Amino acid sequence: TERQLYSLHQEQLHYEASMNLSSYTTGKEDGVKQGHKIGLIEGEARGEAKGREIGKTEGQAALLKRLLTKKFGPLSPASICKLDTANLEQLETWSEAILDCDSIEQLLR
């Protein structure tokens, strides 16, 4: 009868809607998982790069302190502070200029 056909049609529509929702939910969950994984990988790479940069800067500062101490004697707290807060580029510049300077003050100006 017409009522049975209508009921069957309604059941079919309900089934299709639930399948679409299930597929959407699964796809969304997969997308979130993949996005999370990519985010972790990118975050880890950035963290490693930042860690290497910090390590280079600290190593350069430590080397420069040793060289300055050997050339001029004990460093003042102000000089140590300046060396500890300098960026890598500045430390490299000072490291190259150490051979041509006559005092720590001249170098760190």
PDB file of N, CA and C in Angstrom:
ATOM      1  N   THR A   1       0.832  -1.186   0.000  1.00  0.00           N
ATOM      2  CA  THR A   1       0.000   0.000   0.000  1.00  0.00           C
ATOM      3  C   THR A   1       0.876   1.248   0.000  1.00  0.00           C
ATOM      4  N   GLU A   2       0.179   2.342  -0.164  1.00  0.00           N
ATOM      5  CA  GLU A   2       0.887   3.624  -0.214  1.00  0.00           C
ATOM      6  C   GLU A   2       1.540   3.959   1.133  1.00  0.00           C
ATOM      7  N   ARG A   3       0.858   3.646   2.186  1.00  0.00           N
ATOM      8  CA  ARG A   3       1.386   3.915   3.524  1.00  0.00           C
ATOM      9  C   ARG A   3       2.663   3.096   3.766  1.00  0.00           C
ATOM     10  N   GLN A   4       2.692   1.851   3.342  1.00  0.00           N
ATOM     11  CA  GLN A   4       3.870   0.998   3.512  1.00  0.00           C
ATOM     12  C   GLN A   4       5.032   1.522   2.667  1.00  0.00           C
ATOM     13  N   LEU A   5       4.728   1.955   1.452  1.00  0.00           N
ATOM     14  CA  LEU A   5       5.779   2.528   0.599  1.00  0.00           C
ATOM     15  C   LEU A   5       6.355   3.798   1.224  1.00  0.00           C
ATOM     16  N   TYR A   6       5.469   4.618   1.770  1.00  0.00           N
ATOM     17  CA  TYR A   6       5.918   5.852   2.421  1.00  0.00           C
ATOM     18  C   TYR A   6       6.797   5.523   3.626  1.00  0.00           C
ATOM     19  N   SER A   7       6.387   4.552   4.420  1.00  0.00           N
ATOM     20  CA  SER A   7       7.149   4.135   5.595  1.00  0.00           C
ATOM     21  C   SER A   7       8.516   3.581   5.179  1.00  0.00           C
ATOM     22  N   LEU A   8       8.522   2.775   4.123  1.00  0.00           N
ATOM     23  CA  LEU A   8       9.777   2.229   3.607  1.00  0.00           C
ATOM     24  C   LEU A   8      10.698   3.346   3.118  1.00  0.00           C
ATOM     25  N   HIS A   9      10.113   4.320   2.443  1.00  0.00           N
ATOM     26  CA  HIS A   9      10.877   5.473   1.950  1.00  0.00           C
ATOM     27  C   HIS A   9      11.475   6.260   3.129  1.00  0.00           C
ATOM     28  N   GLN A  10      10.697   6.458   4.174  1.00  0.00           N
ATOM     29  CA  GLN A  10      11.169   7.166   5.365  1.00  0.00           C
ATOM     30  C   GLN A  10      12.333   6.411   6.006  1.00  0.00           C
ATOM     31  N   GLU A  11      12.211   5.088   6.104  1.00  0.00           N
ATOM     32  CA  GLU A  11      13.281   4.267   6.676  1.00  0.00           C
ATOM     33  C   GLU A  11      14.552   4.379   5.838  1.00  0.00           C
ATOM     34  N   GLN A  12      14.387   4.368   4.527  1.00  0.00           N
ATOM     35  CA  GLN A  12      15.535   4.493   3.618  1.00  0.00           C
ATOM     36  C   GLN A  12      16.220   5.844   3.810  1.00  0.00           C
ATOM     37  N   LEU A  13      15.431   6.909   3.894  1.00  0.00           N
ATOM     38  CA  LEU A  13      15.993   8.246   4.109  1.00  0.00           C
ATOM     39  C   LEU A  13      16.718   8.329   5.451  1.00  0.00           C
ATOM     40  N   HIS A  14      16.116   7.749   6.468  1.00  0.00           N
ATOM     41  CA  HIS A  14      16.736   7.743   7.791  1.00  0.00           C
ATOM     42  C   HIS A  14      18.068   6.987   7.753  1.00  0.00           C
ATOM     43  N   TYR A  15      18.082   5.829   7.084  1.00  0.00           N
ATOM     44  CA  TYR A  15      19.302   5.032   6.956  1.00  0.00           C
ATOM     45  C   TYR A  15      20.395   5.826   6.227  1.00  0.00           C
ATOM     46  N   GLU A  16      20.044   6.459   5.119  1.00  0.00           N
ATOM     47  CA  GLU A  16      21.018   7.245   4.352  1.00  0.00           C
ATOM     48  C   GLU A  16      21.556   8.411   5.171  1.00  0.00           C
ATOM     49  N   ALA A  17      20.673   9.066   5.905  1.00  0.00           N
ATOM     50  CA  ALA A  17      21.105  10.190   6.742  1.00  0.00           C
ATOM     51  C   ALA A  17      22.067   9.719   7.825  1.00  0.00           C
ATOM     52  N   SER A  18      21.763   8.582   8.449  1.00  0.00           N
ATOM     53  CA  SER A  18      22.648   8.079   9.506  1.00  0.00           C
ATOM     54  C   SER A  18      23.992   7.641   8.923  1.00  0.00           C
ATOM     55  N   MET A  19      23.996   7.090   7.719  1.00  0.00           N
ATOM     56  CA  MET A  19      25.252   6.702   7.063  1.00  0.00           C
ATOM     57  C   MET A  19      26.088   7.934   6.728  1.00  0.00           C
ATOM     58  N   ASN A  20      25.427   8.971   6.231  1.00  0.00           N
ATOM     59  CA  ASN A  20      26.142  10.213   5.927  1.00  0.00           C
ATOM     60  C   ASN A  20      26.734  10.820   7.186  1.00  0.00           C
ATOM     61  N   LEU A  21      25.966  10.826   8.264  1.00  0.00           N
ATOM     62  CA  LEU A  21      26.447  11.369   9.528  1.00  0.00           C
ATOM     63  C   LEU A  21      27.622  10.555  10.043  1.00  0.00           C
ATOM     64  N   SER A  22      27.521   9.232   9.932  1.00  0.00           N
ATOM     65  CA  SER A  22      28.600   8.351  10.372  1.00  0.00           C
ATOM     66  C   SER A  22      29.870   8.604   9.564  1.00  0.00           C
ATOM     67  N   SER A  23      29.730   8.726   8.255  1.00  0.00           N
ATOM     68  CA  SER A  23      30.888   8.997   7.391  1.00  0.00           C
ATOM     69  C   SER A  23      31.492  10.355   7.714  1.00  0.00           C
ATOM     70  N   TYR A  24      30.634  11.343   7.919  1.00  0.00           N
ATOM     71  CA  TYR A  24      31.104  12.693   8.257  1.00  0.00           C
ATOM     72  C   TYR A  24      31.862  12.670   9.578  1.00  0.00           C
ATOM     73  N   THR A  25      31.290  11.995  10.588  1.00  0.00           N
ATOM     74  CA  THR A  25      31.921  11.932  11.908  1.00  0.00           C
ATOM     75  C   THR A  25      33.269  11.231  11.826  1.00  0.00           C
ATOM     76  N   THR A  26      33.325  10.113  11.118  1.00  0.00           N
ATOM     77  CA  THR A  26      34.584   9.382  10.962  1.00  0.00           C
ATOM     78  C   THR A  26      35.610  10.236  10.225  1.00  0.00           C
ATOM     79  N   GLY A  27      35.188  10.885   9.157  1.00  0.00           N
ATOM     80  CA  GLY A  27      36.102  11.748   8.402  1.00  0.00           C
ATOM     81  C   GLY A  27      36.604  12.907   9.242  1.00  0.00           C
ATOM     82  N   LYS A  28      35.707  13.483  10.020  1.00  0.00           N
ATOM     83  CA  LYS A  28      36.097  14.601  10.884  1.00  0.00           C
ATOM     84  C   LYS A  28      37.099  14.136  11.937  1.00  0.00           C
ATOM     85  N   GLU A  29      36.831  12.990  12.559  1.00  0.00           N
ATOM     86  CA  GLU A  29      37.747  12.444  13.566  1.00  0.00           C
ATOM     87  C   GLU A  29      39.113  12.151  12.957  1.00  0.00           C
ATOM     88  N   ASP A  30      39.126  11.565  11.769  1.00  0.00           N
ATOM     89  CA  ASP A  30      40.396  11.286  11.085  1.00  0.00           C
ATOM     90  C   ASP A  30      41.139  12.580  10.783  1.00  0.00           C
ATOM     91  N   GLY A  31      40.405  13.588  10.340  1.00  0.00           N
ATOM     92  CA  GLY A  31      41.022  14.883  10.043  1.00  0.00           C
ATOM     93  C   GLY A  31      41.611  15.529  11.281  1.00  0.00           C
ATOM     94  N   VAL A  32      40.898  15.447  12.391  1.00  0.00           N
ATOM     95  CA  VAL A  32      41.399  16.011  13.650  1.00  0.00           C
ATOM     96  C   VAL A  32      42.662  15.278  14.088  1.00  0.00           C
ATOM     97  N   LYS A  33      42.648  13.949  13.999  1.00  0.00           N
ATOM     98  CA  LYS A  33      43.829  13.157  14.376  1.00  0.00           C
ATOM     99  C   LYS A  33      45.024  13.513  13.501  1.00  0.00           C
ATOM    100  N   GLN A  34      44.785  13.610  12.196  1.00  0.00           N
ATOM    101  CA  GLN A  34      45.874  13.938  11.275  1.00  0.00           C
ATOM    102  C   GLN A  34      46.392  15.350  11.544  1.00  0.00           C
ATOM    103  N   GLY A  35      45.488  16.282  11.777  1.00  0.00           N
ATOM    104  CA  GLY A  35      45.893  17.653  12.085  1.00  0.00           C
ATOM    105  C   GLY A  35      46.693  17.723  13.373  1.00  0.00           C
ATOM    106  N   HIS A  36      46.277  16.961  14.367  1.00  0.00           N
ATOM    107  CA  HIS A  36      46.995  16.919  15.642  1.00  0.00           C
ATOM    108  C   HIS A  36      48.405  16.363  15.442  1.00  0.00           C
ATOM    109  N   LYS A  37      48.494  15.296  14.652  1.00  0.00           N
ATOM    110  CA  LYS A  37      49.796  14.669  14.390  1.00  0.00           C
ATOM    111  C   LYS A  37      50.729  15.644  13.663  1.00  0.00           C
ATOM    112  N   ILE A  38      50.210  16.324  12.656  1.00  0.00           N
ATOM    113  CA  ILE A  38      51.013  17.302  11.913  1.00  0.00           C
ATOM    114  C   ILE A  38      51.445  18.429  12.838  1.00  0.00           C
ATOM    115  N   GLY A  39      50.528  18.884  13.684  1.00  0.00           N
ATOM    116  CA  GLY A  39      50.852  19.945  14.637  1.00  0.00           C
ATOM    117  C   GLY A  39      51.965  19.535  15.586  1.00  0.00           C
ATOM    118  N   LEU A  40      51.917  18.301  16.065  1.00  0.00           N
ATOM    119  CA  LEU A  40      52.964  17.811  16.957  1.00  0.00           C
ATOM    120  C   LEU A  40      54.318  17.768  16.254  1.00  0.00           C
ATOM    121  N   ILE A  41      54.319  17.288  15.027  1.00  0.00           N
ATOM    122  CA  ILE A  41      55.569  17.197  14.265  1.00  0.00           C
ATOM    123  C   ILE A  41      56.146  18.590  14.027  1.00  0.00           C
ATOM    124  N   GLU A  42      55.289  19.524  13.606  1.00  0.00           N
ATOM    125  CA  GLU A  42      55.759  20.892  13.357  1.00  0.00           C
ATOM    126  C   GLU A  42      56.232  21.550  14.648  1.00  0.00           C
ATOM    127  N   GLY A  43      55.504  21.339  15.731  1.00  0.00           N
ATOM    128  CA  GLY A  43      55.893  21.911  17.019  1.00  0.00           C
ATOM    129  C   GLY A  43      57.220  21.352  17.500  1.00  0.00           C
ATOM    130  N   GLU A  44      57.403  20.056  17.311  1.00  0.00           N
ATOM    131  CA  GLU A  44      58.655  19.421  17.708  1.00  0.00           C
ATOM    132  C   GLU A  44      59.822  19.975  16.890  1.00  0.00           C
ATOM    133  N   ALA A  45      59.620  20.138  15.597  1.00  0.00           N
ATOM    134  CA  ALA A  45      60.679  20.675  14.732  1.00  0.00           C
ATOM    135  C   ALA A  45      61.040  22.100  15.148  1.00  0.00           C
ATOM    136  N   ARG A  46      60.009  22.916  15.430  1.00  0.00           N
ATOM    137  CA  ARG A  46      60.286  24.291  15.872  1.00  0.00           C
ATOM    138  C   ARG A  46      61.020  24.297  17.204  1.00  0.00           C
ATOM    139  N   GLY A  47      60.600  23.416  18.100  1.00  0.00           N
ATOM    140  CA  GLY A  47      61.251  23.326  19.409  1.00  0.00           C
ATOM    141  C   GLY A  47      62.710  22.918  19.287  1.00  0.00           C
ATOM    142  N   GLU A  48      62.978  21.957  18.412  1.00  0.00           N
ATOM    143  CA  GLU A  48      64.361  21.525  18.200  1.00  0.00           C
ATOM    144  C   GLU A  48      65.197  22.649  17.604  1.00  0.00           C
ATOM    145  N   ALA A  49      64.651  23.361  16.643  1.00  0.00           N
ATOM    146  CA  ALA A  49      65.382  24.477  16.029  1.00  0.00           C
ATOM    147  C   ALA A  49      65.671  25.559  17.060  1.00  0.00           C
ATOM    148  N   LYS A  50      64.679  25.875  17.882  1.00  0.00           N
ATOM    149  CA  LYS A  50      64.858  26.890  18.923  1.00  0.00           C
ATOM    150  C   LYS A  50      65.901  26.422  19.925  1.00  0.00           C
ATOM    151  N   GLY A  51      65.860  25.149  20.274  1.00  0.00           N
ATOM    152  CA  GLY A  51      66.843  24.588  21.198  1.00  0.00           C
ATOM    153  C   GLY A  51      68.258  24.661  20.641  1.00  0.00           C
ATOM    154  N   ARG A  52      68.405  24.367  19.355  1.00  0.00           N
ATOM    155  CA  ARG A  52      69.729  24.471  18.729  1.00  0.00           C
ATOM    156  C   ARG A  52      70.219  25.915  18.748  1.00  0.00           C
ATOM    157  N   GLU A  53      69.320  26.855  18.459  1.00  0.00           N
ATOM    158  CA  GLU A  53      69.676  28.277  18.454  1.00  0.00           C
ATOM    159  C   GLU A  53      70.127  28.716  19.850  1.00  0.00           C
ATOM    160  N   ILE A  54      69.392  28.313  20.863  1.00  0.00           N
ATOM    161  CA  ILE A  54      69.759  28.662  22.237  1.00  0.00           C
ATOM    162  C   ILE A  54      71.099  28.033  22.594  1.00  0.00           C
ATOM    163  N   GLY A  55      71.286  26.779  22.215  1.00  0.00           N
ATOM    164  CA  GLY A  55      72.551  26.097  22.491  1.00  0.00           C
ATOM    165  C   GLY A  55      73.738  26.774  21.823  1.00  0.00           C
ATOM    166  N   LYS A  56      73.566  27.187  20.572  1.00  0.00           N
ATOM    167  CA  LYS A  56      74.644  27.895  19.869  1.00  0.00           C
ATOM    168  C   LYS A  56      74.970  29.207  20.568  1.00  0.00           C
ATOM    169  N   THR A  57      73.932  29.938  20.949  1.00  0.00           N
ATOM    170  CA  THR A  57      74.127  31.234  21.599  1.00  0.00           C
ATOM    171  C   THR A  57      74.842  31.057  22.932  1.00  0.00           C
ATOM    172  N   GLU A  58      74.388  30.106  23.737  1.00  0.00           N
ATOM    173  CA  GLU A  58      75.029  29.870  25.030  1.00  0.00           C
ATOM    174  C   GLU A  58      76.476  29.411  24.856  1.00  0.00           C
ATOM    175  N   GLY A  59      76.717  28.553  23.878  1.00  0.00           N
ATOM    176  CA  GLY A  59      78.077  28.085  23.620  1.00  0.00           C
ATOM    177  C   GLY A  59      78.993  29.206  23.163  1.00  0.00           C
ATOM    178  N   GLN A  60      78.483  30.066  22.290  1.00  0.00           N
ATOM    179  CA  GLN A  60      79.271  31.201  21.801  1.00  0.00           C
ATOM    180  C   GLN A  60      79.584  32.156  22.948  1.00  0.00           C
ATOM    181  N   ALA A  61      78.606  32.408  23.818  1.00  0.00           N
ATOM    182  CA  ALA A  61      78.821  33.298  24.968  1.00  0.00           C
ATOM    183  C   ALA A  61      79.865  32.704  25.910  1.00  0.00           C
ATOM    184  N   ALA A  62      79.784  31.406  26.158  1.00  0.00           N
ATOM    185  CA  ALA A  62      80.744  30.751  27.048  1.00  0.00           C
ATOM    186  C   ALA A  62      82.159  30.821  26.479  1.00  0.00           C
ATOM    187  N   LEU A  63      82.297  30.572  25.187  1.00  0.00           N
ATOM    188  CA  LEU A  63      83.613  30.645  24.551  1.00  0.00           C
ATOM    189  C   LEU A  63      84.167  32.067  24.611  1.00  0.00           C
ATOM    190  N   LEU A  64      83.342  33.041  24.311  1.00  0.00           N
ATOM    191  CA  LEU A  64      83.785  34.431  24.327  1.00  0.00           C
ATOM    192  C   LEU A  64      84.195  34.851  25.740  1.00  0.00           C
ATOM    193  N   LYS A  65      83.469  34.414  26.752  1.00  0.00           N
ATOM    194  CA  LYS A  65      83.843  34.723  28.144  1.00  0.00           C
ATOM    195  C   LYS A  65      85.216  34.140  28.469  1.00  0.00           C
ATOM    196  N   ARG A  66      85.449  32.902  28.049  1.00  0.00           N
ATOM    197  CA  ARG A  66      86.758  32.278  28.311  1.00  0.00           C
ATOM    198  C   ARG A  66      87.881  33.035  27.611  1.00  0.00           C
ATOM    199  N   LEU A  67      87.655  33.404  26.357  1.00  0.00           N
ATOM    200  CA  LEU A  67      88.687  34.134  25.611  1.00  0.00           C
ATOM    201  C   LEU A  67      88.952  35.509  26.224  1.00  0.00           C
ATOM    202  N   LEU A  68      87.891  36.207  26.594  1.00  0.00           N
ATOM    203  CA  LEU A  68      88.056  37.533  27.203  1.00  0.00           C
ATOM    204  C   LEU A  68      88.760  37.437  28.554  1.00  0.00           C
ATOM    205  N   THR A  69      88.428  36.425  29.331  1.00  0.00           N
ATOM    206  CA  THR A  69      89.083  36.232  30.628  1.00  0.00           C
ATOM    207  C   THR A  69      90.560  35.931  30.427  1.00  0.00           C
ATOM    208  N   LYS A  70      90.865  35.124  29.437  1.00  0.00           N
ATOM    209  CA  LYS A  70      92.271  34.796  29.160  1.00  0.00           C
ATOM    210  C   LYS A  70      93.038  36.030  28.698  1.00  0.00           C
ATOM    211  N   LYS A  71      92.404  36.882  27.898  1.00  0.00           N
ATOM    212  CA  LYS A  71      93.089  38.055  27.353  1.00  0.00           C
ATOM    213  C   LYS A  71      93.147  39.214  28.346  1.00  0.00           C
ATOM    214  N   PHE A  72      92.045  39.449  29.102  1.00  0.00           N
ATOM    215  CA  PHE A  72      91.969  40.646  29.942  1.00  0.00           C
ATOM    216  C   PHE A  72      91.835  40.373  31.438  1.00  0.00           C
ATOM    217  N   GLY A  73      91.701  39.129  31.841  1.00  0.00           N
ATOM    218  CA  GLY A  73      91.494  38.830  33.259  1.00  0.00           C
ATOM    219  C   GLY A  73      90.009  38.704  33.574  1.00  0.00           C
ATOM    220  N   PRO A  74      89.689  38.644  34.877  1.00  0.00           N
ATOM    221  CA  PRO A  74      88.297  38.434  35.292  1.00  0.00           C
ATOM    222  C   PRO A  74      87.336  39.473  34.702  1.00  0.00           C
ATOM    223  N   LEU A  75      86.159  39.005  34.341  1.00  0.00           N
ATOM    224  CA  LEU A  75      85.144  39.877  33.745  1.00  0.00           C
ATOM    225  C   LEU A  75      84.298  40.532  34.831  1.00  0.00           C
ATOM    226  N   SER A  76      83.893  41.755  34.579  1.00  0.00           N
ATOM    227  CA  SER A  76      83.004  42.456  35.512  1.00  0.00           C
ATOM    228  C   SER A  76      81.592  41.881  35.393  1.00  0.00           C
ATOM    229  N   PRO A  77      80.787  42.035  36.439  1.00  0.00           N
ATOM    230  CA  PRO A  77      79.390  41.585  36.348  1.00  0.00           C
ATOM    231  C   PRO A  77      78.645  42.239  35.177  1.00  0.00           C
ATOM    232  N   ALA A  78      78.941  43.496  34.886  1.00  0.00           N
ATOM    233  CA  ALA A  78      78.284  44.187  33.767  1.00  0.00           C
ATOM    234  C   ALA A  78      78.654  43.534  32.435  1.00  0.00           C
ATOM    235  N   SER A  79      79.930  43.165  32.287  1.00  0.00           N
ATOM    236  CA  SER A  79      80.365  42.504  31.049  1.00  0.00           C
ATOM    237  C   SER A  79      79.709  41.134  30.909  1.00  0.00           C
ATOM    238  N   ILE A  80      79.648  40.392  32.012  1.00  0.00           N
ATOM    239  CA  ILE A  80      79.015  39.071  31.992  1.00  0.00           C
ATOM    240  C   ILE A  80      77.541  39.202  31.609  1.00  0.00           C
ATOM    241  N   CYS A  81      76.877  40.186  32.189  1.00  0.00           N
ATOM    242  CA  CYS A  81      75.458  40.410  31.885  1.00  0.00           C
ATOM    243  C   CYS A  81      75.266  40.740  30.407  1.00  0.00           C
ATOM    244  N   LYS A  82      76.136  41.581  29.879  1.00  0.00           N
ATOM    245  CA  LYS A  82      76.038  41.972  28.470  1.00  0.00           C
ATOM    246  C   LYS A  82      76.243  40.758  27.561  1.00  0.00           C
ATOM    247  N   LEU A  83      77.211  39.925  27.908  1.00  0.00           N
ATOM    248  CA  LEU A  83      77.471  38.718  27.119  1.00  0.00           C
ATOM    249  C   LEU A  83      76.305  37.727  27.219  1.00  0.00           C
ATOM    250  N   ASP A  84      75.740  37.594  28.412  1.00  0.00           N
ATOM    251  CA  ASP A  84      74.646  36.639  28.620  1.00  0.00           C
ATOM    252  C   ASP A  84      73.348  37.050  27.935  1.00  0.00           C
ATOM    253  N   THR A  85      73.177  38.334  27.668  1.00  0.00           N
ATOM    254  CA  THR A  85      71.924  38.799  27.057  1.00  0.00           C
ATOM    255  C   THR A  85      72.059  39.108  25.564  1.00  0.00           C
ATOM    256  N   ALA A  86      73.256  38.932  25.024  1.00  0.00           N
ATOM    257  CA  ALA A  86      73.474  39.219  23.599  1.00  0.00           C
ATOM    258  C   ALA A  86      72.903  38.100  22.729  1.00  0.00           C
ATOM    259  N   ASN A  87      72.535  38.460  21.508  1.00  0.00           N
ATOM    260  CA  ASN A  87      72.073  37.439  20.562  1.00  0.00           C
ATOM    261  C   ASN A  87      73.279  36.825  19.849  1.00  0.00           C
ATOM    262  N   LEU A  88      73.039  35.768  19.109  1.00  0.00           N
ATOM    263  CA  LEU A  88      74.122  35.027  18.457  1.00  0.00           C
ATOM    264  C   LEU A  88      74.906  35.902  17.486  1.00  0.00           C
ATOM    265  N   GLU A  89      74.224  36.711  16.720  1.00  0.00           N
ATOM    266  CA  GLU A  89      74.905  37.575  15.747  1.00  0.00           C
ATOM    267  C   GLU A  89      75.881  38.531  16.442  1.00  0.00           C
ATOM    268  N   GLN A  90      75.452  39.137  17.548  1.00  0.00           N
ATOM    269  CA  GLN A  90      76.318  40.066  18.279  1.00  0.00           C
ATOM    270  C   GLN A  90      77.514  39.329  18.871  1.00  0.00           C
ATOM    271  N   LEU A  91      77.280  38.156  19.422  1.00  0.00           N
ATOM    272  CA  LEU A  91      78.371  37.366  19.998  1.00  0.00           C
ATOM    273  C   LEU A  91      79.403  36.997  18.935  1.00  0.00           C
ATOM    274  N   GLU A  92      78.931  36.643  17.748  1.00  0.00           N
ATOM    275  CA  GLU A  92      79.857  36.312  16.662  1.00  0.00           C
ATOM    276  C   GLU A  92      80.665  37.530  16.242  1.00  0.00           C
ATOM    277  N   THR A  93      80.032  38.683  16.195  1.00  0.00           N
ATOM    278  CA  THR A  93      80.735  39.928  15.846  1.00  0.00           C
ATOM    279  C   THR A  93      81.825  40.213  16.875  1.00  0.00           C
ATOM    280  N   TRP A  94      81.483  40.117  18.157  1.00  0.00           N
ATOM    281  CA  TRP A  94      82.469  40.350  19.214  1.00  0.00           C
ATOM    282  C   TRP A  94      83.593  39.317  19.157  1.00  0.00           C
ATOM    283  N   SER A  95      83.251  38.067  18.831  1.00  0.00           N
ATOM    284  CA  SER A  95      84.273  37.015  18.759  1.00  0.00           C
ATOM    285  C   SER A  95      85.302  37.314  17.676  1.00  0.00           C
ATOM    286  N   GLU A  96      84.841  37.858  16.571  1.00  0.00           N
ATOM    287  CA  GLU A  96      85.767  38.220  15.494  1.00  0.00           C
ATOM    288  C   GLU A  96      86.596  39.446  15.861  1.00  0.00           C
ATOM    289  N   ALA A  97      86.020  40.364  16.617  1.00  0.00           N
ATOM    290  CA  ALA A  97      86.697  41.620  16.947  1.00  0.00           C
ATOM    291  C   ALA A  97      87.644  41.496  18.136  1.00  0.00           C
ATOM    292  N   ILE A  98      87.605  40.383  18.852  1.00  0.00           N
ATOM    293  CA  ILE A  98      88.421  40.246  20.060  1.00  0.00           C
ATOM    294  C   ILE A  98      89.917  40.386  19.768  1.00  0.00           C
ATOM    295  N   LEU A  99      90.333  39.982  18.594  1.00  0.00           N
ATOM    296  CA  LEU A  99      91.757  40.057  18.253  1.00  0.00           C
ATOM    297  C   LEU A  99      92.236  41.493  18.064  1.00  0.00           C
ATOM    298  N   ASP A 100      91.326  42.389  17.737  1.00  0.00           N
ATOM    299  CA  ASP A 100      91.704  43.772  17.435  1.00  0.00           C
ATOM    300  C   ASP A 100      91.415  44.756  18.561  1.00  0.00           C
ATOM    301  N   CYS A 101      90.842  44.311  19.665  1.00  0.00           N
ATOM    302  CA  CYS A 101      90.476  45.260  20.722  1.00  0.00           C
ATOM    303  C   CYS A 101      91.540  45.295  21.814  1.00  0.00           C
ATOM    304  N   ASP A 102      91.586  46.425  22.520  1.00  0.00           N
ATOM    305  CA  ASP A 102      92.563  46.616  23.595  1.00  0.00           C
ATOM    306  C   ASP A 102      91.941  46.489  24.980  1.00  0.00           C
ATOM    307  N   SER A 103      90.623  46.432  25.053  1.00  0.00           N
ATOM    308  CA  SER A 103      89.949  46.280  26.345  1.00  0.00           C
ATOM    309  C   SER A 103      88.566  45.666  26.132  1.00  0.00           C
ATOM    310  N   ILE A 104      88.037  45.119  27.212  1.00  0.00           N
ATOM    311  CA  ILE A 104      86.680  44.565  27.152  1.00  0.00           C
ATOM    312  C   ILE A 104      85.683  45.673  26.839  1.00  0.00           C
ATOM    313  N   GLU A 105      85.889  46.820  27.465  1.00  0.00           N
ATOM    314  CA  GLU A 105      84.985  47.954  27.252  1.00  0.00           C
ATOM    315  C   GLU A 105      84.947  48.358  25.781  1.00  0.00           C
ATOM    316  N   GLN A 106      86.123  48.385  25.155  1.00  0.00           N
ATOM    317  CA  GLN A 106      86.193  48.738  23.733  1.00  0.00           C
ATOM    318  C   GLN A 106      85.410  47.716  22.895  1.00  0.00           C
ATOM    319  N   LEU A 107      85.538  46.460  23.248  1.00  0.00           N
ATOM    320  CA  LEU A 107      84.865  45.403  22.491  1.00  0.00           C
ATOM    321  C   LEU A 107      83.347  45.463  22.642  1.00  0.00           C
ATOM    322  N   LEU A 108      82.884  45.660  23.863  1.00  0.00           N
ATOM    323  CA  LEU A 108      81.457  45.540  24.150  1.00  0.00           C
ATOM    324  C   LEU A 108      80.666  46.826  23.972  1.00  0.00           C
ATOM    325  N   ARG A 109      81.280  47.855  23.436  1.00  0.00           N
ATOM    326  CA  ARG A 109      80.554  49.123  23.229  1.00  0.00           C
ATOM    327  C   ARG A 109      79.396  48.944  22.316  1.00  0.00           C
TER     328      ARG A 109
END
